[in-house]
Each structure stands twice: as C-alpha cells, then as structure tokens.
PDB file of C-alpha atoms in Angstrom:
ATOM      1  CA  UNK A   7      20.087  26.561   4.030  1.00 89.00           C
ATOM      2  CA  UNK A   8      22.755  24.702   2.052  1.00 91.00           C
ATOM      3  CA  UNK A   9      23.921  27.878   0.314  1.00 95.00           C
ATOM      4  CA  UNK A  10      24.365  29.730   3.602  1.00 96.00           C
ATOM      5  CA  UNK A  11      25.958  26.623   5.175  1.00 91.00           C
ATOM      6  CA  UNK A  12      23.282  26.386   7.826  1.00 89.00           C
ATOM      7  CA  UNK A  13      22.895  22.829   6.528  1.00 89.00           C
ATOM      8  CA  UNK A  14      25.967  20.756   5.779  1.00 90.00           C
ATOM      9  CA  UNK A  15      26.309  17.050   5.052  1.00 91.00           C
ATOM     10  CA  UNK A  16      28.732  14.477   6.406  1.00 90.00           C
ATOM     11  CA  UNK A  17      28.936  10.727   5.948  1.00 92.00           C
ATOM     12  CA  UNK A  18      29.761  10.037   9.583  1.00 92.00           C
ATOM     13  CA  UNK A  19      28.953  11.804  12.879  1.00 93.00           C
ATOM     14  CA  UNK A  20      30.988  14.861  13.840  1.00 94.00           C
ATOM     15  CA  UNK A  21      31.269  16.829  17.094  1.00 95.00           C
ATOM     16  CA  UNK A  22      28.047  18.641  17.940  1.00 95.00           C
ATOM     17  CA  UNK A  23      26.023  19.987  20.854  1.00 96.00           C
ATOM     18  CA  UNK A  24      22.881  18.050  19.928  1.00 97.00           C
ATOM     19  CA  UNK A  25      22.393  14.868  17.915  1.00 97.00           C
ATOM     20  CA  UNK A  26      19.033  13.758  16.512  1.00 97.00           C
ATOM     21  CA  UNK A  27      18.786  10.121  15.461  1.00 97.00           C
ATOM     22  CA  UNK A  28      16.272   9.466  12.665  1.00 95.00           C
ATOM     23  CA  UNK A  29      16.846   5.956  11.339  1.00 95.00           C
ATOM     24  CA  UNK A  30      14.576   3.055  10.329  1.00 93.00           C
ATOM     25  CA  UNK A  31      13.189   0.757  13.013  1.00 94.00           C
ATOM     26  CA  UNK A  32      11.664  -2.085  10.968  1.00 91.00           C
ATOM     27  CA  UNK A  33      10.398  -5.384  12.286  1.00 89.00           C
ATOM     28  CA  UNK A  34      12.636  -8.425  12.076  1.00 85.00           C
ATOM     29  CA  UNK A  35      11.851 -11.123   9.540  1.00 67.00           C
ATOM     30  CA  UNK A  36       9.369 -13.402  11.272  1.00 64.00           C
ATOM     31  CA  UNK A  37      10.089 -17.069  11.812  1.00 57.00           C
ATOM     32  CA  UNK A  38       6.705 -18.559  11.000  1.00 49.00           C
ATOM     33  CA  UNK A  39       7.770 -21.895  12.493  1.00 53.00           C
ATOM     34  CA  UNK A  40       7.858 -20.251  15.924  1.00 58.00           C
ATOM     35  CA  UNK A  41       5.112 -18.647  17.972  1.00 67.00           C
ATOM     36  CA  UNK A  42       6.987 -15.357  18.338  1.00 76.00           C
ATOM     37  CA  UNK A  43       5.262 -12.203  17.159  1.00 88.00           C
ATOM     38  CA  UNK A  44       7.111  -9.784  14.849  1.00 90.00           C
ATOM     39  CA  UNK A  45       9.731  -7.940  16.896  1.00 91.00           C
ATOM     40  CA  UNK A  46      11.437  -4.564  16.331  1.00 93.00           C
ATOM     41  CA  UNK A  47      14.860  -4.406  14.729  1.00 95.00           C
ATOM     42  CA  UNK A  48      16.913  -1.774  16.580  1.00 96.00           C
ATOM     43  CA  UNK A  49      20.162  -2.434  14.741  1.00 97.00           C
ATOM     44  CA  UNK A  50      20.065   0.926  12.922  1.00 97.00           C
ATOM     45  CA  UNK A  51      19.547   2.799  16.198  1.00 98.00           C
ATOM     46  CA  UNK A  52      22.323   0.860  17.901  1.00 98.00           C
ATOM     47  CA  UNK A  53      24.719   1.496  15.019  1.00 97.00           C
ATOM     48  CA  UNK A  54      23.981   5.244  15.043  1.00 97.00           C
ATOM     49  CA  UNK A  55      24.469   5.475  18.820  1.00 98.00           C
ATOM     50  CA  UNK A  56      27.784   3.623  18.686  1.00 97.00           C
ATOM     51  CA  UNK A  57      29.083   5.975  15.991  1.00 97.00           C
ATOM     52  CA  UNK A  58      27.937   9.043  17.899  1.00 98.00           C
ATOM     53  CA  UNK A  59      29.480   7.783  21.145  1.00 97.00           C
ATOM     54  CA  UNK A  60      32.908   7.816  19.532  1.00 96.00           C
ATOM     55  CA  UNK A  61      32.821  11.543  18.703  1.00 97.00           C
ATOM     56  CA  UNK A  62      30.249  13.215  20.974  1.00 97.00           C
ATOM     57  CA  UNK A  63      31.815  15.726  23.387  1.00 97.00           C
ATOM     58  CA  UNK A  64      30.896  15.615  27.055  1.00 97.00           C
ATOM     59  CA  UNK A  65      27.698  17.525  27.725  1.00 97.00           C
ATOM     60  CA  UNK A  66      26.071  16.828  24.370  1.00 98.00           C
ATOM     61  CA  UNK A  67      22.410  15.868  24.069  1.00 98.00           C
ATOM     62  CA  UNK A  68      21.335  12.784  22.116  1.00 98.00           C
ATOM     63  CA  UNK A  69      17.709  12.757  20.963  1.00 98.00           C
ATOM     64  CA  UNK A  70      16.002   9.761  19.366  1.00 98.00           C
ATOM     65  CA  UNK A  71      13.056  10.419  17.017  1.00 97.00           C
ATOM     66  CA  UNK A  72      12.696   6.950  15.470  1.00 96.00           C
ATOM     67  CA  UNK A  73       9.648   5.002  16.626  1.00 95.00           C
ATOM     68  CA  UNK A  74      11.019   2.570  19.195  1.00 95.00           C
ATOM     69  CA  UNK A  75       9.892   0.220  21.962  1.00 95.00           C
ATOM     70  CA  UNK A  76       9.786   1.450  25.525  1.00 97.00           C
ATOM     71  CA  UNK A  77      13.286   1.420  26.987  1.00 97.00           C
ATOM     72  CA  UNK A  78      15.193   2.377  23.841  1.00 98.00           C
ATOM     73  CA  UNK A  79      16.236   5.782  25.214  1.00 98.00           C
ATOM     74  CA  UNK A  80      17.692   4.006  28.237  1.00 98.00           C
ATOM     75  CA  UNK A  81      19.409   1.602  25.835  1.00 98.00           C
ATOM     76  CA  UNK A  82      21.206   4.564  24.232  1.00 98.00           C
ATOM     77  CA  UNK A  83      22.626   5.499  27.623  1.00 98.00           C
ATOM     78  CA  UNK A  84      23.817   1.940  28.222  1.00 98.00           C
ATOM     79  CA  UNK A  85      25.426   1.781  24.781  1.00 98.00           C
ATOM     80  CA  UNK A  86      27.417   4.907  25.648  1.00 98.00           C
ATOM     81  CA  UNK A  87      28.574   3.139  28.796  1.00 97.00           C
ATOM     82  CA  UNK A  88      29.526   0.053  26.809  1.00 97.00           C
ATOM     83  CA  UNK A  89      31.634   2.309  24.553  1.00 97.00           C
ATOM     84  CA  UNK A  90      33.631   3.515  27.550  1.00 97.00           C
ATOM     85  CA  UNK A  91      31.844   6.863  27.882  1.00 97.00           C
ATOM     86  CA  UNK A  92      30.295   8.061  31.137  1.00 97.00           C
ATOM     87  CA  UNK A  93      26.524   8.292  30.440  1.00 97.00           C
ATOM     88  CA  UNK A  94      26.041  10.773  33.296  1.00 97.00           C
ATOM     89  CA  UNK A  95      27.982  13.354  31.290  1.00 97.00           C
ATOM     90  CA  UNK A  96      25.418  13.272  28.463  1.00 98.00           C
ATOM     91  CA  UNK A  97      21.717  13.927  28.058  1.00 98.00           C
ATOM     92  CA  UNK A  98      19.390  11.373  26.464  1.00 98.00           C
ATOM     93  CA  UNK A  99      15.846  12.132  25.316  1.00 98.00           C
ATOM     94  CA  UNK A 100      13.081  10.830  23.088  1.00 98.00           C
ATOM     95  CA  UNK A 101      10.850  12.944  20.853  1.00 98.00           C
ATOM     96  CA  UNK A 102       8.687  10.897  18.461  1.00 95.00           C
ATOM     97  CA  UNK A 103       8.264  12.131  14.934  1.00 90.00           C
ATOM     98  CA  UNK A 104       4.770  13.345  14.091  1.00 85.00           C
ATOM     99  CA  UNK A 105       4.686  14.160  10.408  1.00 83.00           C
ATOM    100  CA  UNK A 106       2.484  13.333   7.446  1.00 79.00           C
ATOM    101  CA  UNK A 107       4.254  12.296   4.213  1.00 75.00           C
ATOM    102  CA  UNK A 108       3.634  14.979   1.617  1.00 77.00           C
ATOM    103  CA  UNK A 109       3.388  17.719   4.252  1.00 83.00           C
ATOM    104  CA  UNK A 110       6.478  17.082   6.368  1.00 86.00           C
ATOM    105  CA  UNK A 111       8.085  20.550   6.527  1.00 88.00           C
ATOM    106  CA  UNK A 112       4.894  22.262   7.673  1.00 91.00           C
ATOM    107  CA  UNK A 113       4.114  19.592  10.262  1.00 91.00           C
ATOM    108  CA  UNK A 114       7.659  19.585  11.636  1.00 90.00           C
ATOM    109  CA  UNK A 115       7.045  23.175  12.644  1.00 92.00           C
ATOM    110  CA  UNK A 116       3.340  23.282  13.508  1.00 93.00           C
ATOM    111  CA  UNK A 117       2.574  19.973  15.231  1.00 94.00           C
ATOM    112  CA  UNK A 118       2.723  19.555  19.005  1.00 96.00           C
ATOM    113  CA  UNK A 119       5.695  17.503  20.192  1.00 96.00           C
ATOM    114  CA  UNK A 120       6.145  15.143  23.134  1.00 97.00           C
ATOM    115  CA  UNK A 121       9.605  15.238  24.721  1.00 98.00           C
ATOM    116  CA  UNK A 122      10.808  12.803  27.362  1.00 98.00           C
ATOM    117  CA  UNK A 123      14.299  12.615  28.833  1.00 98.00           C
ATOM    118  CA  UNK A 124      15.930  10.019  31.024  1.00 97.00           C
ATOM    119  CA  UNK A 125      16.227  12.744  33.652  1.00 96.00           C
ATOM    120  CA  UNK A 126      14.687  16.184  34.129  1.00 97.00           C
ATOM    121  CA  UNK A 127      17.709  18.131  32.901  1.00 97.00           C
ATOM    122  CA  UNK A 128      17.697  16.265  29.569  1.00 98.00           C
ATOM    123  CA  UNK A 129      13.931  16.777  29.250  1.00 98.00           C
ATOM    124  CA  UNK A 130      14.253  20.519  29.856  1.00 98.00           C
ATOM    125  CA  UNK A 131      17.131  20.919  27.436  1.00 98.00           C
ATOM    126  CA  UNK A 132      15.398  18.912  24.690  1.00 98.00           C
ATOM    127  CA  UNK A 133      12.202  20.947  25.167  1.00 98.00           C
ATOM    128  CA  UNK A 134      14.160  24.183  24.775  1.00 98.00           C
ATOM    129  CA  UNK A 135      15.689  22.865  21.560  1.00 97.00           C
ATOM    130  CA  UNK A 136      12.321  21.956  19.973  1.00 97.00           C
ATOM    131  CA  UNK A 137      10.743  25.211  21.157  1.00 97.00           C
ATOM    132  CA  UNK A 138      13.341  27.058  19.077  1.00 96.00           C
ATOM    133  CA  UNK A 139      11.626  25.970  15.841  1.00 94.00           C
ATOM    134  CA  UNK A 140       8.279  24.354  16.743  1.00 95.00           C
ATOM    135  CA  UNK A 141       5.276  26.674  16.800  1.00 95.00           C
ATOM    136  CA  UNK A 142       3.078  23.944  18.286  1.00 95.00           C
ATOM    137  CA  UNK A 143       3.152  23.167  21.998  1.00 97.00           C
ATOM    138  CA  UNK A 144       6.011  21.074  23.381  1.00 97.00           C
ATOM    139  CA  UNK A 145       4.863  18.687  26.114  1.00 98.00           C
ATOM    140  CA  UNK A 146       7.495  17.448  28.606  1.00 98.00           C
ATOM    141  CA  UNK A 147       7.289  13.972  30.133  1.00 98.00           C
ATOM    142  CA  UNK A 148       9.530  10.995  30.871  1.00 98.00           C
ATOM    143  CA  UNK A 149      11.237   8.967  28.150  1.00 98.00           C
ATOM    144  CA  UNK A 150       9.106   5.809  28.701  1.00 98.00           C
ATOM    145  CA  UNK A 151       5.891   7.845  28.464  1.00 98.00           C
ATOM    146  CA  UNK A 152       7.029   9.481  25.222  1.00 98.00           C
ATOM    147  CA  UNK A 153       8.060   6.111  23.766  1.00 98.00           C
ATOM    148  CA  UNK A 154       4.771   4.411  24.624  1.00 97.00           C
ATOM    149  CA  UNK A 155       2.725   7.433  23.525  1.00 97.00           C
ATOM    150  CA  UNK A 156       3.997   7.137  19.960  1.00 96.00           C
ATOM    151  CA  UNK A 157       3.197   3.411  19.859  1.00 97.00           C
ATOM    152  CA  UNK A 158      -0.224   4.033  21.407  1.00 97.00           C
ATOM    153  CA  UNK A 159      -1.082   6.673  18.778  1.00 96.00           C
ATOM    154  CA  UNK A 160      -0.451   4.336  15.855  1.00 95.00           C
ATOM    155  CA  UNK A 161      -1.983   1.293  17.551  1.00 97.00           C
ATOM    156  CA  UNK A 162      -5.132   3.343  18.233  1.00 97.00           C
ATOM    157  CA  UNK A 163      -5.396   4.203  14.556  1.00 96.00           C
ATOM    158  CA  UNK A 164      -4.786   0.577  13.532  1.00 97.00           C
ATOM    159  CA  UNK A 165      -7.608  -0.641  15.793  1.00 98.00           C
ATOM    160  CA  UNK A 166     -10.041   1.944  14.407  1.00 98.00           C
ATOM    161  CA  UNK A 167      -9.116   1.120  10.812  1.00 97.00           C
ATOM    162  CA  UNK A 168      -9.618  -2.578  11.572  1.00 98.00           C
ATOM    163  CA  UNK A 169     -13.169  -1.862  12.780  1.00 98.00           C
ATOM    164  CA  UNK A 170     -13.970  -0.021   9.549  1.00 98.00           C
ATOM    165  CA  UNK A 171     -12.426  -2.769   7.414  1.00 98.00           C
ATOM    166  CA  UNK A 172     -14.290  -5.522   9.248  1.00 98.00           C
ATOM    167  CA  UNK A 173     -17.546  -3.593   8.983  1.00 98.00           C
ATOM    168  CA  UNK A 174     -17.019  -3.183   5.227  1.00 98.00           C
ATOM    169  CA  UNK A 175     -16.858  -6.959   4.742  1.00 98.00           C
ATOM    170  CA  UNK A 176     -20.089  -7.380   6.695  1.00 98.00           C
ATOM    171  CA  UNK A 177     -21.718  -4.709   4.535  1.00 98.00           C
ATOM    172  CA  UNK A 178     -20.556  -6.519   1.406  1.00 97.00           C
ATOM    173  CA  UNK A 179     -22.178  -9.745   2.599  1.00 97.00           C
ATOM    174  CA  UNK A 180     -25.406  -7.860   3.277  1.00 98.00           C
ATOM    175  CA  UNK A 181     -25.363  -6.018  -0.056  1.00 97.00           C
ATOM    176  CA  UNK A 182     -25.045  -2.654   1.711  1.00 97.00           C
ATOM    177  CA  UNK A 183     -22.729   0.203   0.746  1.00 97.00           C
ATOM    178  CA  UNK A 184     -20.309   0.740   3.650  1.00 97.00           C
ATOM    179  CA  UNK A 185     -20.163   4.446   2.816  1.00 96.00           C
ATOM    180  CA  UNK A 186     -23.880   4.815   3.484  1.00 97.00           C
ATOM    181  CA  UNK A 187     -23.495   3.109   6.861  1.00 98.00           C
ATOM    182  CA  UNK A 188     -20.520   5.188   8.010  1.00 97.00           C
ATOM    183  CA  UNK A 189     -22.032   8.461   6.801  1.00 97.00           C
ATOM    184  CA  UNK A 190     -25.227   7.909   8.781  1.00 98.00           C
ATOM    185  CA  UNK A 191     -23.573   6.312  11.817  1.00 98.00           C
ATOM    186  CA  UNK A 192     -21.234   9.302  12.059  1.00 98.00           C
ATOM    187  CA  UNK A 193     -24.254  11.574  12.509  1.00 98.00           C
ATOM    188  CA  UNK A 194     -24.132  10.380  16.113  1.00 98.00           C
ATOM    189  CA  UNK A 195     -22.246  13.022  18.142  1.00 97.00           C
ATOM    190  CA  UNK A 196     -19.916  10.460  19.725  1.00 97.00           C
ATOM    191  CA  UNK A 197     -19.276   8.188  16.731  1.00 97.00           C
ATOM    192  CA  UNK A 198     -16.539   8.697  14.152  1.00 97.00           C
ATOM    193  CA  UNK A 199     -16.064   5.573  12.024  1.00 97.00           C
ATOM    194  CA  UNK A 200     -13.160   5.798   9.587  1.00 97.00           C
ATOM    195  CA  UNK A 201     -13.339   5.047   5.876  1.00 96.00           C
ATOM    196  CA  UNK A 202     -12.687   1.406   5.027  1.00 96.00           C
ATOM    197  CA  UNK A 203      -9.798   0.515   2.748  1.00 95.00           C
ATOM    198  CA  UNK A 204      -7.826  -2.387   1.318  1.00 95.00           C
ATOM    199  CA  UNK A 205      -5.609  -2.825   4.377  1.00 95.00           C
ATOM    200  CA  UNK A 206      -3.069  -0.670   6.164  1.00 95.00           C
ATOM    201  CA  UNK A 207       0.191   0.606   4.707  1.00 92.00           C
ATOM    202  CA  UNK A 208       3.091   2.859   5.519  1.00 88.00           C
ATOM    203  CA  UNK A 209       5.920   2.234   7.911  1.00 84.00           C
ATOM    204  CA  UNK A 210       4.071   3.363  11.050  1.00 89.00           C
ATOM    205  CA  UNK A 211       0.560   2.006  11.535  1.00 92.00           C
ATOM    206  CA  UNK A 212       1.356  -1.317   9.862  1.00 91.00           C
ATOM    207  CA  UNK A 213       4.474  -1.863  12.000  1.00 92.00           C
ATOM    208  CA  UNK A 214       4.342  -0.054  15.336  1.00 94.00           C
ATOM    209  CA  UNK A 215       1.574  -2.100  17.010  1.00 95.00           C
ATOM    210  CA  UNK A 216       3.912  -5.106  16.929  1.00 94.00           C
ATOM    211  CA  UNK A 217       6.347  -3.169  19.146  1.00 95.00           C
ATOM    212  CA  UNK A 218       3.800  -3.348  21.953  1.00 96.00           C
ATOM    213  CA  UNK A 219       2.368  -6.772  21.140  1.00 94.00           C
ATOM    214  CA  UNK A 220       5.752  -8.517  20.991  1.00 92.00           C
ATOM    215  CA  UNK A 221       6.600  -7.291  24.501  1.00 93.00           C
ATOM    216  CA  UNK A 222       3.192  -8.130  25.950  1.00 94.00           C
ATOM    217  CA  UNK A 223       1.800 -10.993  23.821  1.00 93.00           C
ATOM    218  CA  UNK A 224      -0.693 -12.150  26.464  1.00 94.00           C
ATOM    219  CA  UNK A 225      -2.069  -8.663  27.153  1.00 96.00           C
ATOM    220  CA  UNK A 226      -2.563  -7.323  23.640  1.00 96.00           C
ATOM    221  CA  UNK A 227      -5.348  -9.429  22.163  1.00 96.00           C
ATOM    222  CA  UNK A 228      -7.140  -6.386  20.725  1.00 97.00           C
ATOM    223  CA  UNK A 229      -3.969  -4.965  19.127  1.00 97.00           C
ATOM    224  CA  UNK A 230      -3.043  -8.341  17.640  1.00 95.00           C
ATOM    225  CA  UNK A 231      -6.573  -8.908  16.332  1.00 96.00           C
ATOM    226  CA  UNK A 232      -6.580  -5.484  14.669  1.00 97.00           C
ATOM    227  CA  UNK A 233      -3.338  -6.336  12.893  1.00 95.00           C
ATOM    228  CA  UNK A 234      -4.821  -9.648  11.687  1.00 95.00           C
ATOM    229  CA  UNK A 235      -8.029  -7.984  10.481  1.00 97.00           C
ATOM    230  CA  UNK A 236      -6.125  -5.383   8.471  1.00 96.00           C
ATOM    231  CA  UNK A 237      -3.761  -7.947   6.976  1.00 94.00           C
ATOM    232  CA  UNK A 238      -6.664 -10.230   6.078  1.00 96.00           C
ATOM    233  CA  UNK A 239      -8.529  -7.358   4.410  1.00 97.00           C
ATOM    234  CA  UNK A 240      -5.923  -7.319   1.648  1.00 96.00           C
ATOM    235  CA  UNK A 241      -6.374 -11.065   1.117  1.00 96.00           C
ATOM    236  CA  UNK A 242     -10.131 -10.531   0.970  1.00 97.00           C
ATOM    237  CA  UNK A 243      -9.676  -7.852  -1.702  1.00 97.00           C
ATOM    238  CA  UNK A 244      -7.599 -10.281  -3.774  1.00 97.00           C
ATOM    239  CA  UNK A 245     -10.377 -12.874  -3.566  1.00 96.00           C
ATOM    240  CA  UNK A 246     -12.987 -10.318  -4.647  1.00 96.00           C
ATOM    241  CA  UNK A 247     -10.901  -9.213  -7.637  1.00 96.00           C
ATOM    242  CA  UNK A 248     -10.388 -12.830  -8.688  1.00 96.00           C
ATOM    243  CA  UNK A 249     -14.085 -13.583  -8.371  1.00 95.00           C
ATOM    244  CA  UNK A 250     -15.008 -10.564 -10.487  1.00 95.00           C
ATOM    245  CA  UNK A 251     -12.321 -11.413 -13.060  1.00 95.00           C
ATOM    246  CA  UNK A 252     -13.588 -14.973 -13.323  1.00 94.00           C
ATOM    247  CA  UNK A 253     -17.156 -13.812 -13.885  1.00 95.00           C
ATOM    248  CA  UNK A 254     -16.050 -11.288 -16.513  1.00 93.00           C
ATOM    249  CA  UNK A 255     -13.863 -13.932 -18.192  1.00 93.00           C
ATOM    250  CA  UNK A 256     -16.864 -16.197 -18.631  1.00 93.00           C
ATOM    251  CA  UNK A 257     -18.780 -13.375 -20.298  1.00 94.00           C
ATOM    252  CA  UNK A 258     -16.059 -12.379 -22.796  1.00 93.00           C
ATOM    253  CA  UNK A 259     -14.664 -15.908 -23.136  1.00 94.00           C
ATOM    254  CA  UNK A 260     -11.075 -14.901 -22.281  1.00 93.00           C
ATOM    255  CA  UNK A 261      -9.021 -14.115 -19.176  1.00 91.00           C
ATOM    256  CA  UNK A 262      -9.335 -10.382 -18.480  1.00 93.00           C
ATOM    257  CA  UNK A 263      -6.409  -8.047 -18.007  1.00 93.00           C
ATOM    258  CA  UNK A 264      -6.392  -6.224 -14.664  1.00 95.00           C
ATOM    259  CA  UNK A 265      -5.469  -2.570 -14.174  1.00 94.00           C
ATOM    260  CA  UNK A 266      -4.454  -1.535 -10.661  1.00 94.00           C
ATOM    261  CA  UNK A 267      -4.422   2.205 -10.020  1.00 94.00           C
ATOM    262  CA  UNK A 268      -2.079   3.294  -7.233  1.00 92.00           C
ATOM    263  CA  UNK A 269       0.693   1.366  -5.520  1.00 92.00           C
ATOM    264  CA  UNK A 270       1.669   3.881  -2.836  1.00 92.00           C
ATOM    265  CA  UNK A 271       0.108   3.356   0.563  1.00 90.00           C
ATOM    266  CA  UNK A 272      -1.690   6.724   0.367  1.00 86.00           C
ATOM    267  CA  UNK A 273      -2.483   9.308  -2.339  1.00 86.00           C
ATOM    268  CA  UNK A 274       0.114  11.677  -3.788  1.00 85.00           C
ATOM    269  CA  UNK A 275       3.241  10.165  -2.215  1.00 86.00           C
ATOM    270  CA  UNK A 276       5.956   7.856  -3.518  1.00 88.00           C
ATOM    271  CA  UNK A 277       6.058   5.775  -0.338  1.00 86.00           C
ATOM    272  CA  UNK A 278       5.233   2.111  -1.037  1.00 90.00           C
ATOM    273  CA  UNK A 279       6.483   0.699   2.272  1.00 88.00           C
ATOM    274  CA  UNK A 280       4.104  -1.925   3.668  1.00 90.00           C
ATOM    275  CA  UNK A 281       1.613  -0.882   0.986  1.00 93.00           C
ATOM    276  CA  UNK A 282      -1.324  -3.305   0.761  1.00 95.00           C
ATOM    277  CA  UNK A 283      -1.755  -2.306  -2.896  1.00 94.00           C
ATOM    278  CA  UNK A 284       1.699  -3.723  -3.657  1.00 94.00           C
ATOM    279  CA  UNK A 285       0.897  -6.974  -1.866  1.00 94.00           C
ATOM    280  CA  UNK A 286      -2.380  -7.256  -3.755  1.00 96.00           C
ATOM    281  CA  UNK A 287      -0.608  -6.662  -7.084  1.00 95.00           C
ATOM    282  CA  UNK A 288       2.034  -9.272  -6.280  1.00 94.00           C
ATOM    283  CA  UNK A 289      -0.563 -11.797  -5.179  1.00 95.00           C
ATOM    284  CA  UNK A 290      -2.574 -11.375  -8.389  1.00 96.00           C
ATOM    285  CA  UNK A 291       0.544 -11.669 -10.534  1.00 94.00           C
ATOM    286  CA  UNK A 292       1.626 -14.797  -8.676  1.00 94.00           C
ATOM    287  CA  UNK A 293      -1.773 -16.319  -9.381  1.00 93.00           C
ATOM    288  CA  UNK A 294      -1.132 -15.859 -13.112  1.00 93.00           C
ATOM    289  CA  UNK A 295      -3.211 -12.767 -13.866  1.00 94.00           C
ATOM    290  CA  UNK A 296      -2.037 -10.222 -16.426  1.00 93.00           C
ATOM    291  CA  UNK A 297      -1.860  -6.943 -14.519  1.00 93.00           C
ATOM    292  CA  UNK A 298      -1.008  -3.350 -15.351  1.00 92.00           C
ATOM    293  CA  UNK A 299       0.014  -1.108 -12.457  1.00 93.00           C
ATOM    294  CA  UNK A 300      -0.373   2.661 -12.611  1.00 93.00           C
ATOM    295  CA  UNK A 301       1.599   4.727 -10.091  1.00 93.00           C
ATOM    296  CA  UNK A 302       2.716   8.160 -11.354  1.00 92.00           C
ATOM    297  CA  UNK A 303       4.815   8.847  -8.240  1.00 91.00           C
ATOM    298  CA  UNK A 304       7.073   5.795  -8.737  1.00 88.00           C
ATOM    299  CA  UNK A 305       9.443   5.439 -11.711  1.00 84.00           C
ATOM    300  CA  UNK A 306      10.072   1.697 -11.401  1.00 82.00           C
ATOM    301  CA  UNK A 307       9.202  -1.167  -9.099  1.00 82.00           C
ATOM    302  CA  UNK A 308      10.903  -4.537  -8.918  1.00 81.00           C
ATOM    303  CA  UNK A 309       8.683  -7.386  -9.991  1.00 82.00           C
ATOM    304  CA  UNK A 310       5.807  -5.255 -11.257  1.00 87.00           C
ATOM    305  CA  UNK A 311       5.289  -3.606 -14.630  1.00 83.00           C
ATOM    306  CA  UNK A 312       4.353   0.063 -14.425  1.00 89.00           C
ATOM    307  CA  UNK A 313       2.409   1.794 -17.186  1.00 88.00           C
ATOM    308  CA  UNK A 314       1.399   5.429 -17.569  1.00 79.00           C
TER     309      UNK A 314
END
C-alpha cells in the first residue's frame, strides 16, 4: 500500500473526503481525596477534531472510532461550530473499533460493525464507506446507540470476568480447583462461566466501564462492583504469592527469588496497558522481593528487570 501510494503519511490533517479519528481515550488521574469515579479524558479526541476542523472541506465525513462516552459524536459537531465551521455542512458518525490485538487486520475486515450518525445521511454514508472493505455485516443505528453499545460490550465482559474471579477465591478457600467447577458448571446448556485470572488488563475492559459509571454513579452498582472485584483480584494474587514465598523461605532458610512469566495483559502481544501482571510485579518489588520478569514480547520496561 505504501509502495503504490495508496497509503501515505502526514504529521497533520490534510483535505480529505472522510476522516477517521483513532486516538486514545484514557481515564483521568483519579483524585482519591474526592468521591468522584474515574472519568474519561477526551483531550486527544478534542485535539484531533480541532485540527481537522481547520482543513476539512465542506461535505466531508468525520468518523470517530475511539471508545467514548455517549454524546462524544455530538461533541465533535459542536467543536466544529466553535471553530467557526457550520456543522450542518459536515457529517458526523461513530463506529466503535472491534478488533483483537494480534489479529487486527483480519478482524478489521471480517467483524460486524455498528455505525451511528448524528443524522440519517451521515449514518448512510458511513455505512457505505465501511461496506467497501468490511466483509462482516454493517449495522446502522444512531450515534448514541453505537456509543453506548461499545461501552456495554466491554462492561458485560468485565462483569462476567468478575464473577469468575470471585468464584476462584471462594474455590481457593474451599480447597477446590476452580477449573473443575467451571468445566462441570458449563455442561449446563445455559451456563458459560469464563476462566478466572489475575485481574483484568488491556485498555478496553479495564477502562471502559468507568465511562458509564462516572456518568451514572448511583445507577451502576453492578458495574462498579465488578471493577472493584477485578482490581482486588490482583491484590489477592500478591498476597498469595507472598504467603507462598514466606513458607518456602522458612523451608530453605533464605528469602526466595520470584520469577514472573508474562507481563502483557494477554498472551502473544506486546501490550502491557493496564496489565494486572505489571501491577503485581511492581507491588512485589515494592515490598522488597527479588523478582525476575520474563516477557519475550517486550524489550524493556521501566522499573522492572526483564530476563530471557
């Protein structure tokens, strides 16, 4: 694509028919002295929209793919107005990204997509654009539905992971292997318990539920509890490692060295964002343990020593 100039690179927006915004939408640093829940940081989206508004020709379509709270597509329209452009002369739509790290190119083409515009013309035009390269089905809707759908997908997964993680702690207390329980429970035709883990990582499931909870703090008790369960699971893992290390240290009469295999949030990727394995490694190091981290997909990591 680069060789045939179908793909070119620029450091700032240029004139185009269609713009797709794919920028980070992290959560703001939380003030733990306040009662506010973590809130989304839309500064990257706002910066991209402002830059586009200065060069976009009338009639162009602006599509946002970054996971965002409900109302962000409408915010893009208002930012165009604030920049002195007439929003009615542009199309604004939202199409959430649905890709799996490590398999992105295939999923960009094959996965179904949800497309919602601020008005029907923008929805239709955005659907036509995605249908030009997506072999999966393209589902039209409104922008708010598309925005909430993405948040609902990841919040749903977070809640189900929290159930598995909570169940694993109960199994540990009972001296039962969680894998035996889930394997047999999943023989039920309407039960599908996920595998338990050490927490939740990545920049989607560990972040997106807060986008809903921060807007509706009194109506999201389940979503907030799931987040707490998954965050606490990592702390529980730290306590179990320390307990085992202490017992082993008494046997060999020296503090043991700890090897931690895998820092990425999932297998075979280099993505360590929100990784519970990283937080566990940092916590153990802070407590004075000698640790060796093995992560073949990462060349270096600040604050942690990597070994091969």
